[in-house]
XYZ file of C-alpha atoms in Angstrom:
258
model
C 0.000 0.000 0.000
C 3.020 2.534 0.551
C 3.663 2.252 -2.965
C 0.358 2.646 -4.334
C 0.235 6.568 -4.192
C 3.746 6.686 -5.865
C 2.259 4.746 -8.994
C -0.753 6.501 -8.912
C 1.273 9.800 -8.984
C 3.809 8.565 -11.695
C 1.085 7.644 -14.533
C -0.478 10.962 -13.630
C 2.207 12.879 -14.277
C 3.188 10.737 -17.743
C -0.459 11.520 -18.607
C 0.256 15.363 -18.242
C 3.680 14.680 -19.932
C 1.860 13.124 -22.915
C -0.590 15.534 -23.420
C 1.070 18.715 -22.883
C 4.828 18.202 -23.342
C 6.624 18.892 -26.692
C 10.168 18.275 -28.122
C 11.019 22.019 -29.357
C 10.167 25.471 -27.914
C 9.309 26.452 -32.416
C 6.257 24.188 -31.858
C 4.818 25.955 -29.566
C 5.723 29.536 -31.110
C 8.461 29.702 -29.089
C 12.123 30.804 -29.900
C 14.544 28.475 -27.812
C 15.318 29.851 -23.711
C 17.824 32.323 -24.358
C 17.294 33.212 -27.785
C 16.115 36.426 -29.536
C 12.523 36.238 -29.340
C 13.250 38.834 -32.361
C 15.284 35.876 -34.626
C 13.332 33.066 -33.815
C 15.457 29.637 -34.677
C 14.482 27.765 -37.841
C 12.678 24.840 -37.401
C 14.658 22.041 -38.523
C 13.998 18.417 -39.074
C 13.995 16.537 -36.157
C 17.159 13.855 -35.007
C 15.641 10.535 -34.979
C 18.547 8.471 -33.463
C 18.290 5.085 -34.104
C 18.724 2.113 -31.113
C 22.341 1.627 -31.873
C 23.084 5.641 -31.659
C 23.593 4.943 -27.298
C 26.257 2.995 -27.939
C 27.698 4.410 -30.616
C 27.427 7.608 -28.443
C 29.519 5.535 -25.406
C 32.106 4.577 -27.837
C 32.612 8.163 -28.704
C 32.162 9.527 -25.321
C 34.653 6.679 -23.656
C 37.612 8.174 -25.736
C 37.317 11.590 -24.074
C 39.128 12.217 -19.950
C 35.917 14.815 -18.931
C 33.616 11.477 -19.820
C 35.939 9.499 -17.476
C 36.126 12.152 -14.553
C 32.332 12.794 -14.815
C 30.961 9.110 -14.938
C 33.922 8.142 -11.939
C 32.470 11.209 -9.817
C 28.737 10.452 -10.249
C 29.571 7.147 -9.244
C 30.982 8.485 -5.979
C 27.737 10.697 -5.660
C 25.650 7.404 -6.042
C 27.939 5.671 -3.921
C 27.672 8.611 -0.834
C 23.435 9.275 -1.352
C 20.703 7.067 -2.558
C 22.739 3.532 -2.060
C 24.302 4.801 1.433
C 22.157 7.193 3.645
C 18.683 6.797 1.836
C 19.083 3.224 1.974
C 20.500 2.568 5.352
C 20.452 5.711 7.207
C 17.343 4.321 9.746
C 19.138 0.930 10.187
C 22.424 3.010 11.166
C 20.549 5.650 13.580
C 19.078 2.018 15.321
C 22.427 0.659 15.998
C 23.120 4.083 17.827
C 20.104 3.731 19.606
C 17.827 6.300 17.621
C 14.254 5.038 16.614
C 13.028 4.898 13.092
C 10.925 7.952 13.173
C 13.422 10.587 14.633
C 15.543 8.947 12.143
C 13.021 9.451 9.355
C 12.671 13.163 10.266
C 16.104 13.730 10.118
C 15.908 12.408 6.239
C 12.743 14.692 5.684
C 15.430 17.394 7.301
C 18.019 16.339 4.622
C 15.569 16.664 1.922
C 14.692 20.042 3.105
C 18.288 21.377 2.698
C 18.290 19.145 -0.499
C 15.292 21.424 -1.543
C 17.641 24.346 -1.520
C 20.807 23.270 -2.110
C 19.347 22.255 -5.788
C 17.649 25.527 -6.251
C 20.741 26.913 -5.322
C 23.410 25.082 -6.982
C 21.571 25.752 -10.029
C 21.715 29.206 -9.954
C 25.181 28.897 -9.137
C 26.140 26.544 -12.022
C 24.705 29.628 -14.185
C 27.462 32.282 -12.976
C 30.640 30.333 -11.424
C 33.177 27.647 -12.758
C 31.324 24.627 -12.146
C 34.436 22.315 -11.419
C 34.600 24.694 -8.474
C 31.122 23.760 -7.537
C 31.499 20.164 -7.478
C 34.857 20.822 -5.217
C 32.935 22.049 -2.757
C 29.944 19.909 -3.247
C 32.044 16.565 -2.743
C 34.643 18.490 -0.321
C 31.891 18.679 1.813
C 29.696 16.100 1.489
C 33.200 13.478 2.423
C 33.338 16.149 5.269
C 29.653 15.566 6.812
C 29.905 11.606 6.251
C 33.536 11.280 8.020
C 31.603 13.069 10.846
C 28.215 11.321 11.358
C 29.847 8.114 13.324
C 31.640 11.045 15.708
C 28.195 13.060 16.112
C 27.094 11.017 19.120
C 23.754 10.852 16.955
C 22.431 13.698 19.279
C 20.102 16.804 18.321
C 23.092 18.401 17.555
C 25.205 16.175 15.862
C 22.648 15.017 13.485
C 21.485 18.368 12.103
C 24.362 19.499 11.633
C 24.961 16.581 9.812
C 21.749 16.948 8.085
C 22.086 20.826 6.964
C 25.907 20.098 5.409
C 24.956 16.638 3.635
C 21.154 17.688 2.536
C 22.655 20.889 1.370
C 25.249 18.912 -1.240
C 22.708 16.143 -2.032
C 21.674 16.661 -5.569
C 23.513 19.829 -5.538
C 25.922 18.112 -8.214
C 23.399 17.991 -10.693
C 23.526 20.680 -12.422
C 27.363 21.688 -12.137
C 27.873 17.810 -13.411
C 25.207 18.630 -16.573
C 26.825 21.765 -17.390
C 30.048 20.194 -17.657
C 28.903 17.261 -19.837
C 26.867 19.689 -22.011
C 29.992 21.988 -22.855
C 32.523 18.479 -23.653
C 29.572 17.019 -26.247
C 27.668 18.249 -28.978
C 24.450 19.385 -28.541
C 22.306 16.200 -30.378
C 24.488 13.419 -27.863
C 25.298 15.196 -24.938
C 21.741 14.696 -23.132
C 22.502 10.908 -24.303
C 25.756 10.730 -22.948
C 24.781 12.114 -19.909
C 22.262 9.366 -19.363
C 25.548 6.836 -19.841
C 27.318 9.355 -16.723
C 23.573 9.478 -14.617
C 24.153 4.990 -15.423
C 27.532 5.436 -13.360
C 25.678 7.248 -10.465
C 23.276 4.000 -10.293
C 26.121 1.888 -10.221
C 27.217 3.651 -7.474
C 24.077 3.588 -5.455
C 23.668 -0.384 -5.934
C 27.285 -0.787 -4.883
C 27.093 1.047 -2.050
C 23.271 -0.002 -1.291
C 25.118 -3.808 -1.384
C 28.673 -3.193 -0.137
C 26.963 -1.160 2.876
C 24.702 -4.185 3.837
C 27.353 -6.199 3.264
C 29.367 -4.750 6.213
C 26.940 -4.597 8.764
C 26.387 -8.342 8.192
C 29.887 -9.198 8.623
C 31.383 -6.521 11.056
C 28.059 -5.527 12.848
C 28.706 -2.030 11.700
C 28.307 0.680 9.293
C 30.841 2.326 9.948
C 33.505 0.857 7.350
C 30.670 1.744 4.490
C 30.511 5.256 5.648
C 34.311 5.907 6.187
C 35.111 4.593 2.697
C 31.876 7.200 1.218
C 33.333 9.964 2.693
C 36.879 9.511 1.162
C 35.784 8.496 -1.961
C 33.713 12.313 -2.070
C 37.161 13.639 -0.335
C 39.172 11.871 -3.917
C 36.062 12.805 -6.106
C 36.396 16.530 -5.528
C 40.333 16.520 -6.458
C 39.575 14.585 -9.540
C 36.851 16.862 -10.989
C 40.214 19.041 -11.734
C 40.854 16.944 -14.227
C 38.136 18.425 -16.566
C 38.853 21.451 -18.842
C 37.512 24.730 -18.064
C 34.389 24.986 -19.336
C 35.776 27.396 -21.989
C 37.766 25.417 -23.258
C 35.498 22.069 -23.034
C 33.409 24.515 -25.724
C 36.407 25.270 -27.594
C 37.547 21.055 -27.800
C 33.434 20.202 -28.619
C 33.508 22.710 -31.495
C 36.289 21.598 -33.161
C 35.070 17.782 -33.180
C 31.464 18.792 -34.135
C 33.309 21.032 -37.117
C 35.182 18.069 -38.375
């Protein structure tokens, strides 16, 4: 039954998206976000990719260091969210003596910074070099997870916690999609992205697994958590690795010219 309003909601919302969503802003008299509403874009014939264009996409992508650093760091931001703390976060606060629903209102408390952090970071990723963004992001997400097993799981302890991890939850979103949208051309980069957003899943089953894992064999979390928080500490060093965005542009043209 807890499920039941969650597919209820979902086919609403792909009825709405069905009936009112289109594929290009000209076919709804609209010039594209950004544009001159005074030079409206042509309309063009649409890209119909065929099945094989994914991989074909991969092969391309899988040649290029930003598709590397960006899949590797997603994973990392799987690894550190959904398949660590959204999966296990009750089951830890229990083995520090905290019942499930304080422990469930301190994930509604993480969502709530979530709510702004993503509202924020996106208004960020607009205006400031987004590899700096995801330093900070994954600087301080490591941060907040190498301190939950030292807050004492008090009041305290656990909202801080909450504020500095909800805060750089989905935060690398956008940062990660502006990044990924200045190394590939505009037709594959949404695709490709999808290939770096299949890296962040891998990272949420191995961590929703490897966390499990340890608490069967070591009767702790703590392992799981330790190894999270460095792997966000090593994730925000890496995302150096990228180009500046400028120059990401400059690279993408060039291929897309050729």
């Amino acid at each position: 039954m807890a499920v039941a309003p969650i597919v209820a909601g979902c086919l609403t919302i792909s009825g709405f998206a069905f009936c009112f969503l289109r594929d290009r802003p000209q076919q709804l008299g609209l010039a594209p976000y950004g544009a001159d509403t005074q030079d409206p874009t042509p309309v063009t014939a649409p890209w119909r990719p065929d099945f094989a264009e994914p991989i074909r996409a991969l092969a391309r992508a899988s040649r290029n260091l930003t598709f590397w650093v960006l899949a590797g760091t997603f994973f990392v931001c799987g690894l550190s969210t959904s398949g660590l703390i959204q999966t296990h976060f009750i089951s830890l606060c229990g083995d520090y003596g905290l019942a499930a629903i304080p422990a469930a209102s301190v994930l509604a408390m993480i969502g709530a910074f979530d709510f702004v952090g993503t509202i924020g970071s996106g208004w960020l990723s607009d205006r400031f070099d987004n590899r700096k963004l995801l330093f900070w992001y994954y600087g301080l997400r490591g941060l907040s997870l190498l301190w939950l097993p030292h807050s004492d799981f008090s009041l305290y302890g656990l909202s801080l916690f909450a504020m500095f991890y909800g805060l750089d939850w989905v935060a690398t979103v956008p940062p990660t999609v502006k990044l990924a949208s200045a190394a590939f051309d505009k037709q594959r980069g949404a695709m490709i992205f999808g290939w770096i957003f299949a890296c962040h899943q891998l990272g949420s089953a191995a961590a929703a697994y490897g966390a499990g894992l340890t608490r069967t064999l070591l009767l702790t979390y703590s392992p799981a958590v330790y190894t999270a928080g460095v792997a966000c500490l090593l994730a925000a060093v890496a995302i150096f690795l990228v180009p500046r965005p400028a120059r990401l542009r400059a690279s993408r043209d060039r291929v897309v010219a050729a």
